[in-house]
mmCIF file of C-alpha atoms and ligand atoms in Angstrom:
data_model
loop_
_atom_site.group_PDB
_atom_site.id
_atom_site.type_symbol
_atom_site.label_atom_id
_atom_site.label_comp_id
_atom_site.label_asym_id
_atom_site.label_seq_id
_atom_site.Cartn_x
_atom_site.Cartn_y
_atom_site.Cartn_z
ATOM 1 C CA MET O 1 -54.508 -58.858 53.775
ATOM 2 C CA SER O 2 -51.013 -60.799 53.784
ATOM 3 C CA LYS O 3 -51.056 -64.610 53.490
ATOM 4 C CA VAL O 4 -48.368 -66.571 51.618
ATOM 5 C CA GLU O 5 -49.625 -69.149 49.692
ATOM 6 C CA LYS O 6 -48.938 -71.237 46.668
ATOM 7 C CA ASP O 7 -50.016 -70.226 42.924
ATOM 8 C CA GLU O 8 -52.213 -72.762 41.775
ATOM 9 C CA ILE O 9 -51.102 -72.353 37.782
ATOM 10 C CA SER O 10 -47.156 -71.759 38.214
ATOM 11 C CA GLY O 11 -47.129 -73.422 41.527
ATOM 12 C CA THR O 12 -44.902 -70.411 42.971
ATOM 13 C CA ASP O 13 -45.154 -69.070 46.178
ATOM 14 C CA THR O 14 -47.497 -65.606 45.952
ATOM 15 C CA THR O 15 -45.922 -62.752 48.261
ATOM 16 C CA GLY O 16 -49.119 -62.340 50.317
ATOM 17 C CA HIS O 17 -49.803 -58.988 48.675
ATOM 18 C CA GLU O 18 -53.071 -59.063 46.955
ATOM 19 C CA TRP O 19 -55.196 -55.895 45.289
ATOM 20 C CA ASP O 20 -58.297 -56.504 44.166
ATOM 21 C CA GLY O 21 -58.123 -60.335 43.956
ATOM 22 C CA ILE O 22 -54.546 -59.741 41.562
ATOM 23 C CA LYS O 23 -51.622 -61.432 43.757
ATOM 24 C CA GLU O 24 -48.138 -61.206 43.670
ATOM 25 C CA LEU O 25 -46.099 -64.132 42.672
ATOM 26 C CA ASP O 26 -42.643 -64.438 44.388
ATOM 27 C CA THR O 27 -40.872 -65.866 41.540
ATOM 28 C CA PRO O 28 -37.426 -66.579 42.437
ATOM 29 C CA MET O 29 -34.068 -65.128 40.538
ATOM 30 C CA PRO O 30 -32.802 -67.991 38.151
ATOM 31 C CA ARG O 31 -29.857 -69.523 39.291
ATOM 32 C CA TRP O 32 -27.524 -68.349 36.653
ATOM 33 C CA TRP O 33 -28.160 -65.186 37.122
ATOM 34 C CA LEU O 34 -27.631 -65.218 41.105
ATOM 35 C CA TRP O 35 -24.063 -66.639 40.478
ATOM 36 C CA THR O 36 -23.147 -64.180 37.754
ATOM 37 C CA PHE O 37 -24.151 -61.352 40.367
ATOM 38 C CA TYR O 38 -22.128 -62.769 42.585
ATOM 39 C CA ALA O 39 -19.050 -63.340 40.203
ATOM 40 C CA THR O 40 -19.088 -59.761 39.292
ATOM 41 C CA ILE O 41 -18.814 -58.878 43.329
ATOM 42 C CA VAL O 42 -15.776 -61.288 43.536
ATOM 43 C CA TRP O 43 -14.424 -59.911 40.318
ATOM 44 C CA ALA O 44 -14.618 -56.494 41.640
ATOM 45 C CA ILE O 45 -12.463 -57.123 45.459
ATOM 46 C CA GLY O 46 -10.068 -59.017 43.352
ATOM 47 C CA TYR O 47 -9.806 -55.692 40.809
ATOM 48 C CA TRP O 48 -9.779 -53.341 43.688
ATOM 49 C CA ILE O 49 -6.602 -55.173 45.008
ATOM 50 C CA VAL O 50 -4.446 -55.626 41.761
ATOM 51 C CA MET O 51 -5.584 -52.591 39.826
ATOM 52 C CA PRO O 52 -5.197 -48.912 41.236
ATOM 53 C CA ALA O 53 -8.887 -48.093 42.401
ATOM 54 C CA TRP O 54 -9.969 -46.072 45.435
ATOM 55 C CA PRO O 55 -9.123 -42.430 45.951
ATOM 56 C CA LEU O 56 -7.570 -41.358 48.892
ATOM 57 C CA ILE O 57 -7.607 -38.009 50.185
ATOM 58 C CA SER O 58 -4.610 -37.145 48.603
ATOM 59 C CA ASP O 59 -3.692 -39.829 46.363
ATOM 60 C CA HIS O 60 -5.399 -43.480 45.494
ATOM 61 C CA THR O 61 -4.691 -46.954 46.235
ATOM 62 C CA ARG O 62 -2.148 -48.169 43.913
ATOM 63 C CA GLY O 63 -3.297 -51.699 43.094
ATOM 64 C CA MET O 64 -0.366 -54.828 43.674
ATOM 65 C CA LEU O 65 0.569 -54.490 39.838
ATOM 66 C CA GLY O 66 1.199 -51.567 39.971
ATOM 67 C CA TYR O 67 -0.492 -50.353 36.340
ATOM 68 C CA SER O 68 -0.165 -46.844 35.731
ATOM 69 C CA SER O 69 -1.684 -45.259 32.318
ATOM 70 C CA ARG O 70 0.696 -42.238 32.920
ATOM 71 C CA ALA O 71 3.503 -44.639 33.148
ATOM 72 C CA ASN O 72 2.566 -46.210 30.269
ATOM 73 C CA VAL O 73 3.022 -43.296 28.266
ATOM 74 C CA GLU O 74 6.016 -42.011 29.542
ATOM 75 C CA GLN O 75 7.298 -45.662 28.482
ATOM 76 C CA GLU O 76 5.751 -45.077 24.404
ATOM 77 C CA LEU O 77 6.806 -41.361 24.599
ATOM 78 C CA ALA O 78 10.892 -42.433 25.610
ATOM 79 C CA ALA O 79 10.445 -45.365 22.921
ATOM 80 C CA VAL O 80 10.097 -42.682 19.992
ATOM 81 C CA GLU O 81 11.861 -40.242 21.326
ATOM 82 C CA GLU O 82 14.813 -42.910 21.588
ATOM 83 C CA SER O 83 13.153 -43.705 17.942
ATOM 84 C CA ARG O 84 14.018 -40.010 16.733
ATOM 85 C CA ALA O 85 17.140 -39.497 18.890
ATOM 86 C CA ASP O 86 19.216 -39.956 15.704
ATOM 87 C CA VAL O 87 17.190 -38.541 13.012
ATOM 88 C CA LEU O 88 17.427 -35.262 15.583
ATOM 89 C CA LYS O 89 21.125 -35.731 16.043
ATOM 90 C CA ALA O 90 21.438 -35.655 12.582
ATOM 91 C CA LEU O 91 19.602 -32.497 12.099
ATOM 92 C CA ARG O 92 21.265 -30.875 14.578
ATOM 93 C CA GLU O 93 24.552 -31.720 13.283
ATOM 94 C CA THR O 94 24.191 -31.216 9.878
ATOM 95 C CA GLU O 95 24.562 -27.314 8.072
ATOM 96 C CA LEU O 96 21.233 -25.970 7.530
ATOM 97 C CA ALA O 97 22.011 -25.244 3.436
ATOM 98 C CA GLU O 98 22.871 -29.018 3.183
ATOM 99 C CA VAL O 99 20.022 -30.635 5.020
ATOM 100 C CA LYS O 100 17.839 -30.377 1.511
ATOM 101 C CA ASP O 101 20.668 -33.045 0.039
ATOM 102 C CA ASN O 102 19.223 -35.650 2.610
ATOM 103 C CA GLN O 103 15.760 -36.066 1.554
ATOM 104 C CA GLU O 104 14.704 -38.137 4.239
ATOM 105 C CA LEU O 105 15.676 -35.479 6.497
ATOM 106 C CA TYR O 106 14.742 -32.989 4.868
ATOM 107 C CA GLN O 107 11.074 -34.229 4.923
ATOM 108 C CA PHE O 108 11.101 -35.190 8.567
ATOM 109 C CA ALA O 109 12.456 -31.528 8.995
ATOM 110 C CA LEU O 110 9.675 -29.626 7.050
ATOM 111 C CA THR O 111 7.059 -32.371 8.910
ATOM 112 C CA GLY O 112 8.349 -31.493 12.407
ATOM 113 C CA GLY O 113 8.152 -28.223 10.954
ATOM 114 C CA ARG O 114 4.944 -27.207 9.997
ATOM 115 C CA SER O 115 3.800 -29.085 13.044
ATOM 116 C CA HIS O 116 5.803 -26.743 15.597
ATOM 117 C CA PHE O 117 5.066 -23.761 13.267
ATOM 118 C CA ALA O 118 1.434 -24.650 13.964
ATOM 119 C CA VAL O 119 1.715 -24.547 18.047
ATOM 120 C CA ASN O 120 4.327 -21.888 18.377
ATOM 121 C CA CYS O 121 4.225 -19.131 15.656
ATOM 122 C CA SER O 122 0.682 -19.349 13.986
ATOM 123 C CA GLN O 123 -0.821 -16.790 16.920
ATOM 124 C CA CYS O 124 1.204 -14.096 15.527
ATOM 125 C CA HIS O 125 2.114 -15.210 11.827
ATOM 126 C CA GLY O 126 -1.263 -16.861 10.868
ATOM 127 C CA SER O 127 -1.755 -20.624 10.875
ATOM 128 C CA GLY O 128 -0.289 -20.248 6.942
ATOM 129 C CA ALA O 129 2.312 -17.860 7.823
ATOM 130 C CA GLN O 130 0.364 -15.143 5.760
ATOM 131 C CA GLY O 131 0.562 -12.644 8.479
ATOM 132 C CA GLY O 132 -1.099 -9.591 9.113
ATOM 133 C CA PRO O 133 -0.648 -6.133 10.002
ATOM 134 C CA GLY O 134 2.597 -5.767 11.869
ATOM 135 C CA PHE O 135 2.989 -9.017 11.350
ATOM 136 C CA PRO O 136 5.367 -10.311 8.522
ATOM 137 C CA ASN O 137 3.898 -12.871 5.898
ATOM 138 C CA LEU O 138 6.695 -15.348 5.782
ATOM 139 C CA ASN O 139 5.363 -17.042 2.427
ATOM 140 C CA ASP O 140 6.218 -14.533 0.305
ATOM 141 C CA ASP O 141 9.896 -13.003 -0.751
ATOM 142 C CA ASP O 142 9.815 -9.909 1.004
ATOM 143 C CA TRP O 143 12.237 -10.022 3.858
ATOM 144 C CA LEU O 144 12.938 -7.740 6.266
ATOM 145 C CA TRP O 145 15.675 -9.817 8.078
ATOM 146 C CA GLY O 146 16.664 -11.977 5.100
ATOM 147 C CA GLY O 147 15.274 -14.920 3.727
ATOM 148 C CA SER O 148 18.366 -17.401 3.591
ATOM 149 C CA VAL O 149 17.613 -20.735 6.004
ATOM 150 C CA ASP O 150 20.551 -19.549 7.853
ATOM 151 C CA ASP O 151 19.151 -15.979 8.251
ATOM 152 C CA ILE O 152 15.293 -17.289 9.423
ATOM 153 C CA TYR O 153 17.301 -19.282 11.741
ATOM 154 C CA GLN O 154 18.963 -16.414 13.518
ATOM 155 C CA THR O 155 15.391 -14.521 13.600
ATOM 156 C CA ILE O 156 13.903 -17.562 15.177
ATOM 157 C CA GLN O 157 16.891 -18.211 17.589
ATOM 158 C CA TYR O 158 17.135 -14.755 18.800
ATOM 159 C CA GLY O 159 14.160 -12.764 17.976
ATOM 160 C CA ILE O 160 13.738 -9.143 16.796
ATOM 161 C CA ARG O 161 13.750 -6.477 19.366
ATOM 162 C CA SER O 162 13.459 -9.384 22.186
ATOM 163 C CA ASP O 163 15.157 -9.663 25.540
ATOM 164 C CA HIS O 164 17.618 -11.991 24.078
ATOM 165 C CA GLU O 165 20.997 -10.349 24.177
ATOM 166 C CA ASP O 166 21.903 -11.124 20.677
ATOM 167 C CA THR O 167 18.564 -10.207 19.816
ATOM 168 C CA ARG O 168 18.396 -8.446 16.117
ATOM 169 C CA VAL O 169 17.265 -4.752 16.795
ATOM 170 C CA GLY O 170 16.843 -1.413 14.651
ATOM 171 C CA ASN O 171 14.229 1.103 15.169
ATOM 172 C CA MET O 172 11.592 3.244 13.306
ATOM 173 C CA PRO O 173 11.791 6.500 14.616
ATOM 174 C CA ALA O 174 8.945 8.708 15.832
ATOM 175 C CA PHE O 175 10.224 11.457 13.608
ATOM 176 C CA LEU O 176 7.136 14.270 14.309
ATOM 177 C CA LYS O 177 6.535 12.858 18.387
ATOM 178 C CA ASP O 178 10.482 12.797 18.833
ATOM 179 C CA GLU O 179 10.311 16.324 16.822
ATOM 180 C CA ILE O 180 13.043 15.619 14.735
ATOM 181 C CA LEU O 181 10.660 16.549 11.319
ATOM 182 C CA GLU O 182 7.949 19.449 11.106
ATOM 183 C CA ARG O 183 4.564 18.283 10.319
ATOM 184 C CA ASP O 184 4.888 19.522 6.812
ATOM 185 C CA GLN O 185 8.043 17.461 6.298
ATOM 186 C CA VAL O 186 6.335 14.554 6.986
ATOM 187 C CA SER O 187 3.484 14.572 5.174
ATOM 188 C CA ASP O 188 5.794 15.428 2.215
ATOM 189 C CA VAL O 189 7.609 12.443 2.835
ATOM 190 C CA THR O 190 4.765 10.217 3.291
ATOM 191 C CA GLU O 191 3.699 11.408 -0.431
ATOM 192 C CA TYR O 192 7.113 10.399 -1.154
ATOM 193 C CA VAL O 193 6.823 6.873 -0.379
ATOM 194 C CA LEU O 194 3.471 6.862 -1.817
ATOM 195 C CA SER O 195 4.687 8.036 -4.887
ATOM 196 C CA LEU O 196 7.144 4.998 -5.139
ATOM 197 C CA SER O 197 4.508 2.642 -5.689
ATOM 198 C CA GLN O 198 1.562 4.516 -7.021
ATOM 199 C CA GLU O 199 1.181 6.787 -9.921
ATOM 200 C CA GLY O 200 -0.361 10.424 -9.436
ATOM 201 C CA ARG O 201 0.732 11.572 -6.181
ATOM 202 C CA ASP O 202 1.310 15.366 -5.785
ATOM 203 C CA ALA O 203 4.538 16.362 -7.418
ATOM 204 C CA GLU O 204 5.701 18.896 -5.785
ATOM 205 C CA ALA O 205 5.402 17.119 -2.156
ATOM 206 C CA VAL O 206 6.731 14.116 -3.432
ATOM 207 C CA ALA O 207 10.172 16.368 -4.761
ATOM 208 C CA ARG O 208 10.134 17.908 -1.247
ATOM 209 C CA GLY O 209 9.686 14.563 0.263
ATOM 210 C CA LYS O 210 12.373 13.191 -1.731
ATOM 211 C CA GLU O 211 14.842 15.366 0.020
ATOM 212 C CA VAL O 212 13.997 14.736 3.291
ATOM 213 C CA PHE O 213 14.220 11.101 2.340
ATOM 214 C CA ALA O 214 17.681 11.518 1.485
ATOM 215 C CA ASN O 215 18.582 13.188 4.659
ATOM 216 C CA GLU O 216 16.711 11.233 7.263
ATOM 217 C CA CYS O 217 15.644 7.682 5.921
ATOM 218 C CA ALA O 218 17.900 6.795 3.316
ATOM 219 C CA SER O 219 20.294 5.602 6.033
ATOM 220 C CA CYS O 220 18.185 2.766 6.955
ATOM 221 C CA HIS O 221 15.684 2.190 4.087
ATOM 222 C CA GLY O 222 18.257 2.726 1.538
ATOM 223 C CA GLU O 223 19.235 5.389 -1.177
ATOM 224 C CA ASN O 224 16.239 3.920 -3.495
ATOM 225 C CA ALA O 225 14.092 2.750 -0.502
ATOM 226 C CA LYS O 226 14.458 -1.107 -1.373
ATOM 227 C CA GLY O 227 15.179 -1.693 2.376
ATOM 228 C CA GLY O 228 18.041 -2.308 4.441
ATOM 229 C CA ARG O 229 18.699 -5.310 6.280
ATOM 230 C CA ASP O 230 20.679 -4.460 8.764
ATOM 231 C CA PHE O 231 18.193 -2.593 10.651
ATOM 232 C CA GLY O 232 15.267 -4.737 9.312
ATOM 233 C CA ALA O 233 14.106 -1.398 7.441
ATOM 234 C CA PRO O 234 11.400 -2.528 5.148
ATOM 235 C CA ASN O 235 11.496 -2.091 1.339
ATOM 236 C CA LEU O 236 9.047 0.852 0.605
ATOM 237 C CA ALA O 237 9.148 0.617 -3.230
ATOM 238 C CA ASP O 238 7.460 -2.651 -3.502
ATOM 239 C CA ALA O 239 3.674 -2.024 -2.623
ATOM 240 C CA ILE O 240 4.056 -5.057 -0.363
ATOM 241 C CA TRP O 241 3.458 -3.385 3.488
ATOM 242 C CA PHE O 242 3.964 -4.676 6.927
ATOM 243 C CA TYR O 243 1.941 -2.490 8.741
ATOM 244 C CA GLY O 244 -0.062 -0.863 5.918
ATOM 245 C CA GLY O 245 0.244 1.216 2.729
ATOM 246 C CA ASP O 246 -2.709 3.648 3.126
ATOM 247 C CA LYS O 247 -1.858 7.121 3.333
ATOM 248 C CA GLU O 248 -2.900 7.652 7.044
ATOM 249 C CA THR O 249 -0.853 4.504 8.476
ATOM 250 C CA ILE O 250 2.402 5.784 6.333
ATOM 251 C CA TYR O 251 2.007 9.251 8.129
ATOM 252 C CA LYS O 252 1.479 7.380 11.306
ATOM 253 C CA THR O 253 4.054 5.039 10.710
ATOM 254 C CA ILE O 254 6.836 8.076 10.226
ATOM 255 C CA ALA O 255 4.948 10.057 12.671
ATOM 256 C CA ASN O 256 5.094 7.885 15.888
ATOM 257 C CA GLY O 257 7.597 4.913 14.853
ATOM 258 C CA ARG O 258 7.315 1.617 15.249
ATOM 259 C CA ALA O 259 9.169 -1.383 16.999
ATOM 260 C CA ASN O 260 7.258 -4.718 17.057
ATOM 261 C CA VAL O 261 8.526 -7.731 19.161
ATOM 262 C CA MET O 262 9.408 -11.027 17.807
ATOM 263 C CA PRO O 263 10.249 -13.182 20.286
ATOM 264 C CA ALA O 264 13.222 -14.728 20.960
ATOM 265 C CA TRP O 265 13.228 -18.963 20.888
ATOM 266 C CA GLU O 266 16.131 -20.328 21.711
ATOM 267 C CA GLN O 267 15.816 -21.009 25.647
ATOM 268 C CA ARG O 268 12.243 -22.256 24.674
ATOM 269 C CA LEU O 269 12.313 -24.937 21.897
ATOM 270 C CA ASP O 270 15.389 -27.182 21.286
ATOM 271 C CA ASP O 271 17.997 -26.392 18.461
ATOM 272 C CA ALA O 272 16.684 -29.338 16.553
ATOM 273 C CA VAL O 273 13.173 -27.849 16.629
ATOM 274 C CA ILE O 274 14.411 -24.642 15.861
ATOM 275 C CA ARG O 275 16.071 -25.895 13.134
ATOM 276 C CA GLN O 276 13.025 -27.936 11.557
ATOM 277 C CA ILE O 277 10.683 -24.532 11.525
ATOM 278 C CA SER O 278 13.729 -22.618 10.000
ATOM 279 C CA LEU O 279 13.412 -25.550 7.240
ATOM 280 C CA TYR O 280 10.143 -25.060 7.204
ATOM 281 C CA VAL O 281 9.507 -21.557 6.813
ATOM 282 C CA HIS O 282 12.360 -21.581 3.970
ATOM 283 C CA SER O 283 10.389 -24.002 1.930
ATOM 284 C CA LEU O 284 6.837 -21.772 2.434
ATOM 285 C CA GLY O 285 7.851 -19.998 -1.178
ATOM 286 C CA GLY O 286 10.099 -17.036 -0.315
ATOM 287 C CA GLY O 287 13.356 -18.613 0.519
ATOM 288 C CA GLU O 288 16.512 -17.473 -0.572
HETATM 289 C C1 LIG A 1 3.979 -12.712 19.665
HETATM 290 C C2 LIG A 1 4.326 -12.686 18.098
HETATM 291 C C3 LIG A 1 4.918 -13.509 17.290
HETATM 292 C C4 LIG A 1 5.344 -14.900 17.456
HETATM 293 C C5 LIG A 1 4.703 -15.703 18.640
HETATM 294 C C6 LIG A 1 6.448 -14.999 16.719
HETATM 295 N N1 LIG A 1 6.195 -14.257 15.762
HETATM 296 FE FE1 LIG A 1 7.780 -13.934 14.377
HETATM 297 N N2 LIG A 1 7.271 -12.124 13.896
HETATM 298 C C7 LIG A 1 6.771 -11.119 14.613
HETATM 299 C C8 LIG A 1 7.023 -9.778 14.647
HETATM 300 C C9 LIG A 1 6.452 -8.429 15.159
HETATM 301 C C10 LIG A 1 7.482 -9.912 13.293
HETATM 302 C C11 LIG A 1 8.292 -8.508 12.698
HETATM 303 C C12 LIG A 1 8.764 -7.976 13.643
HETATM 304 C C13 LIG A 1 9.758 -6.837 12.972
HETATM 305 O O1 LIG A 1 9.433 -5.918 13.230
HETATM 306 O O2 LIG A 1 11.100 -6.755 12.500
HETATM 307 C C14 LIG A 1 8.517 -10.872 13.081
HETATM 308 C C15 LIG A 1 9.141 -11.912 12.291
HETATM 309 C C16 LIG A 1 9.765 -13.106 12.070
HETATM 310 C C17 LIG A 1 10.353 -13.310 10.895
HETATM 311 C C18 LIG A 1 11.287 -12.292 10.109
HETATM 312 C C19 LIG A 1 10.702 -11.855 8.744
HETATM 313 C C20 LIG A 1 11.300 -11.380 7.914
HETATM 314 O O3 LIG A 1 10.664 -10.419 6.512
HETATM 315 O O4 LIG A 1 12.667 -11.318 8.058
HETATM 316 C C21 LIG A 1 10.749 -14.587 10.874
HETATM 317 C C22 LIG A 1 11.330 -15.470 9.955
HETATM 318 C C23 LIG A 1 9.616 -15.103 12.135
HETATM 319 N N3 LIG A 1 9.071 -14.144 12.591
HETATM 320 C C24 LIG A 1 9.482 -16.701 12.469
HETATM 321 C C25 LIG A 1 8.688 -16.776 13.154
HETATM 322 C C26 LIG A 1 8.688 -18.305 13.847
HETATM 323 C C27 LIG A 1 9.165 -19.082 13.108
HETATM 324 C C28 LIG A 1 7.516 -18.005 14.805
HETATM 325 C C29 LIG A 1 7.490 -19.469 15.558
HETATM 326 C C30 LIG A 1 8.931 -20.096 16.323
HETATM 327 C C31 LIG A 1 7.377 -17.379 15.180
HETATM 328 N N4 LIG A 1 8.264 -16.055 14.244
HETATM 329 C C32 LIG A 1 6.707 -16.409 16.492
HETATM 330 C C33 LIG A 1 5.807 -11.911 15.360
HETATM 331 C C34 LIG A 1 5.902 -13.437 16.573
HETATM 332 C C1 LIG A 2 17.153 3.908 12.002
HETATM 333 C C2 LIG A 2 16.604 3.303 10.785
HETATM 334 C C3 LIG A 2 15.329 3.838 10.163
HETATM 335 C C4 LIG A 2 15.361 5.474 10.005
HETATM 336 C C5 LIG A 2 15.950 6.488 10.211
HETATM 337 C C6 LIG A 2 14.038 5.502 9.157
HETATM 338 N N1 LIG A 2 13.625 4.270 8.919
HETATM 339 FE FE1 LIG A 2 11.621 3.814 8.079
HETATM 340 N N2 LIG A 2 11.471 1.594 9.572
HETATM 341 C C7 LIG A 2 12.752 1.300 9.709
HETATM 342 C C8 LIG A 2 12.437 0.044 10.713
HETATM 343 C C9 LIG A 2 13.421 -0.861 11.663
HETATM 344 C C10 LIG A 2 11.188 -0.565 10.301
HETATM 345 C C11 LIG A 2 9.977 -1.427 10.834
HETATM 346 C C12 LIG A 2 9.839 -1.284 11.999
HETATM 347 C C13 LIG A 2 9.139 -2.766 12.724
HETATM 348 O O1 LIG A 2 9.747 -4.187 12.332
HETATM 349 O O2 LIG A 2 8.494 -2.674 13.453
HETATM 350 C C14 LIG A 2 10.809 0.523 9.397
HETATM 351 C C15 LIG A 2 9.550 0.914 8.902
HETATM 352 C C16 LIG A 2 8.986 2.015 8.023
HETATM 353 C C17 LIG A 2 7.727 2.076 7.406
HETATM 354 C C18 LIG A 2 6.683 1.034 7.023
HETATM 355 C C19 LIG A 2 7.052 0.139 6.087
HETATM 356 C C20 LIG A 2 5.936 -0.764 5.760
HETATM 357 O O3 LIG A 2 5.807 -1.716 5.127
HETATM 358 O O4 LIG A 2 4.571 -0.984 6.682
HETATM 359 C C21 LIG A 2 7.620 3.241 6.684
HETATM 360 C C22 LIG A 2 6.440 3.849 5.726
HETATM 361 C C23 LIG A 2 9.272 3.677 6.754
HETATM 362 N N3 LIG A 2 9.735 3.182 7.721
HETATM 363 C C24 LIG A 2 9.273 5.254 6.336
HETATM 364 C C25 LIG A 2 10.408 5.875 6.787
HETATM 365 C C26 LIG A 2 10.677 7.191 6.373
HETATM 366 C C27 LIG A 2 10.003 8.126 5.406
HETATM 367 C C28 LIG A 2 11.644 7.417 7.368
HETATM 368 C C29 LIG A 2 12.529 9.181 7.260
HETATM 369 C C30 LIG A 2 11.748 9.892 7.408
HETATM 370 C C31 LIG A 2 12.451 6.610 8.112
HETATM 371 N N4 LIG A 2 11.686 5.033 7.871
HETATM 372 C C32 LIG A 2 13.116 6.608 8.231
HETATM 373 C C33 LIG A 2 13.652 2.098 10.217
HETATM 374 C C34 LIG A 2 14.195 2.992 9.842
#
């Protein structure tokens, strides 16, 4: 049964509900609470009008103030860009080898170069530029194409065997696959290559291999196998290996050839960025 009546103790009306003699009071909301509640409604309506709020099918309501967090970010980026414009210009116009003379500019380049390297280069060369099989270590002083900052700049700009017309070129031929050498000759010259950095190789095979090397390999790798930068031919005598220095890998390299690709960056990165990365790579320890 429901019958509204006044509760004697609190003086408040009941809702009229009663369960087993327990009656429910109908206590009104406090004033301050109600007014706050109404104020939030008014605030919300005002907010919808002045700020971007409601999603539409392909857009959203813009609000009278025209606020946009994206525009703010763009403005901030433009401000940063402007504050850097001078230093980037200086970087583009200073000879790479002379940047070091301006410590402020040099430090700016190294910091920028490090982060650009992490984004663009570390997938292939490793986060510490330590490289891996087929991807050269850029920390050491063993260079395929040259380790002066200008050499490095050129490598990064145009790439190696890339699709850029000024790319660095030079291939390691496939001596067995293309039938330039016999299987035995490839074995012999493998022994010879190993003997350059290891003791105790098969002396007879080494002697035969040495002859093959002089005829077939020295033109690129150099008479004493110390490498040839015109072709990016690695030094074979220093026990630092690009693809791997075990017998099987060397045999495979000679038999099937190698031609790894380093992309060109000229069209993808701003010149000032390539310069920063070049200086950074040069600073890693092996710079010449
Ligand atoms: C897709 C993989 C890849 C990416 C990305 C890449 N490289 Fe390379 N890089 C290579 C390969 C492979 C070589 C070796 C090419 C060869 O066989 O001579 C190389 C060679 C180089 C060399 C020459 C090393 C030497 O001994 O002369 C430099 C310098 C270099 N990379 C710097 C960079 C920088 C800086 C970046 C980022 C802007 C970068 N690379 C991005 C694959 C890559
Ligand atoms: C036309 C030039 C050329 C000739 C000739 C040539 N090479 Fe190469 N060689 C290269 C180049 C370039 C590379 C590096 C390939 C790359 O960067 O992908 C290379 C790489 C190698 C490597 C890999 C080294 C490493 O660190 O992993 C070995 C081993 C090698 N050559 C041995 C030989 C032998 C042995 C011969 C002769 C039978 C020979 N090459 C002839 C250009 C040449």
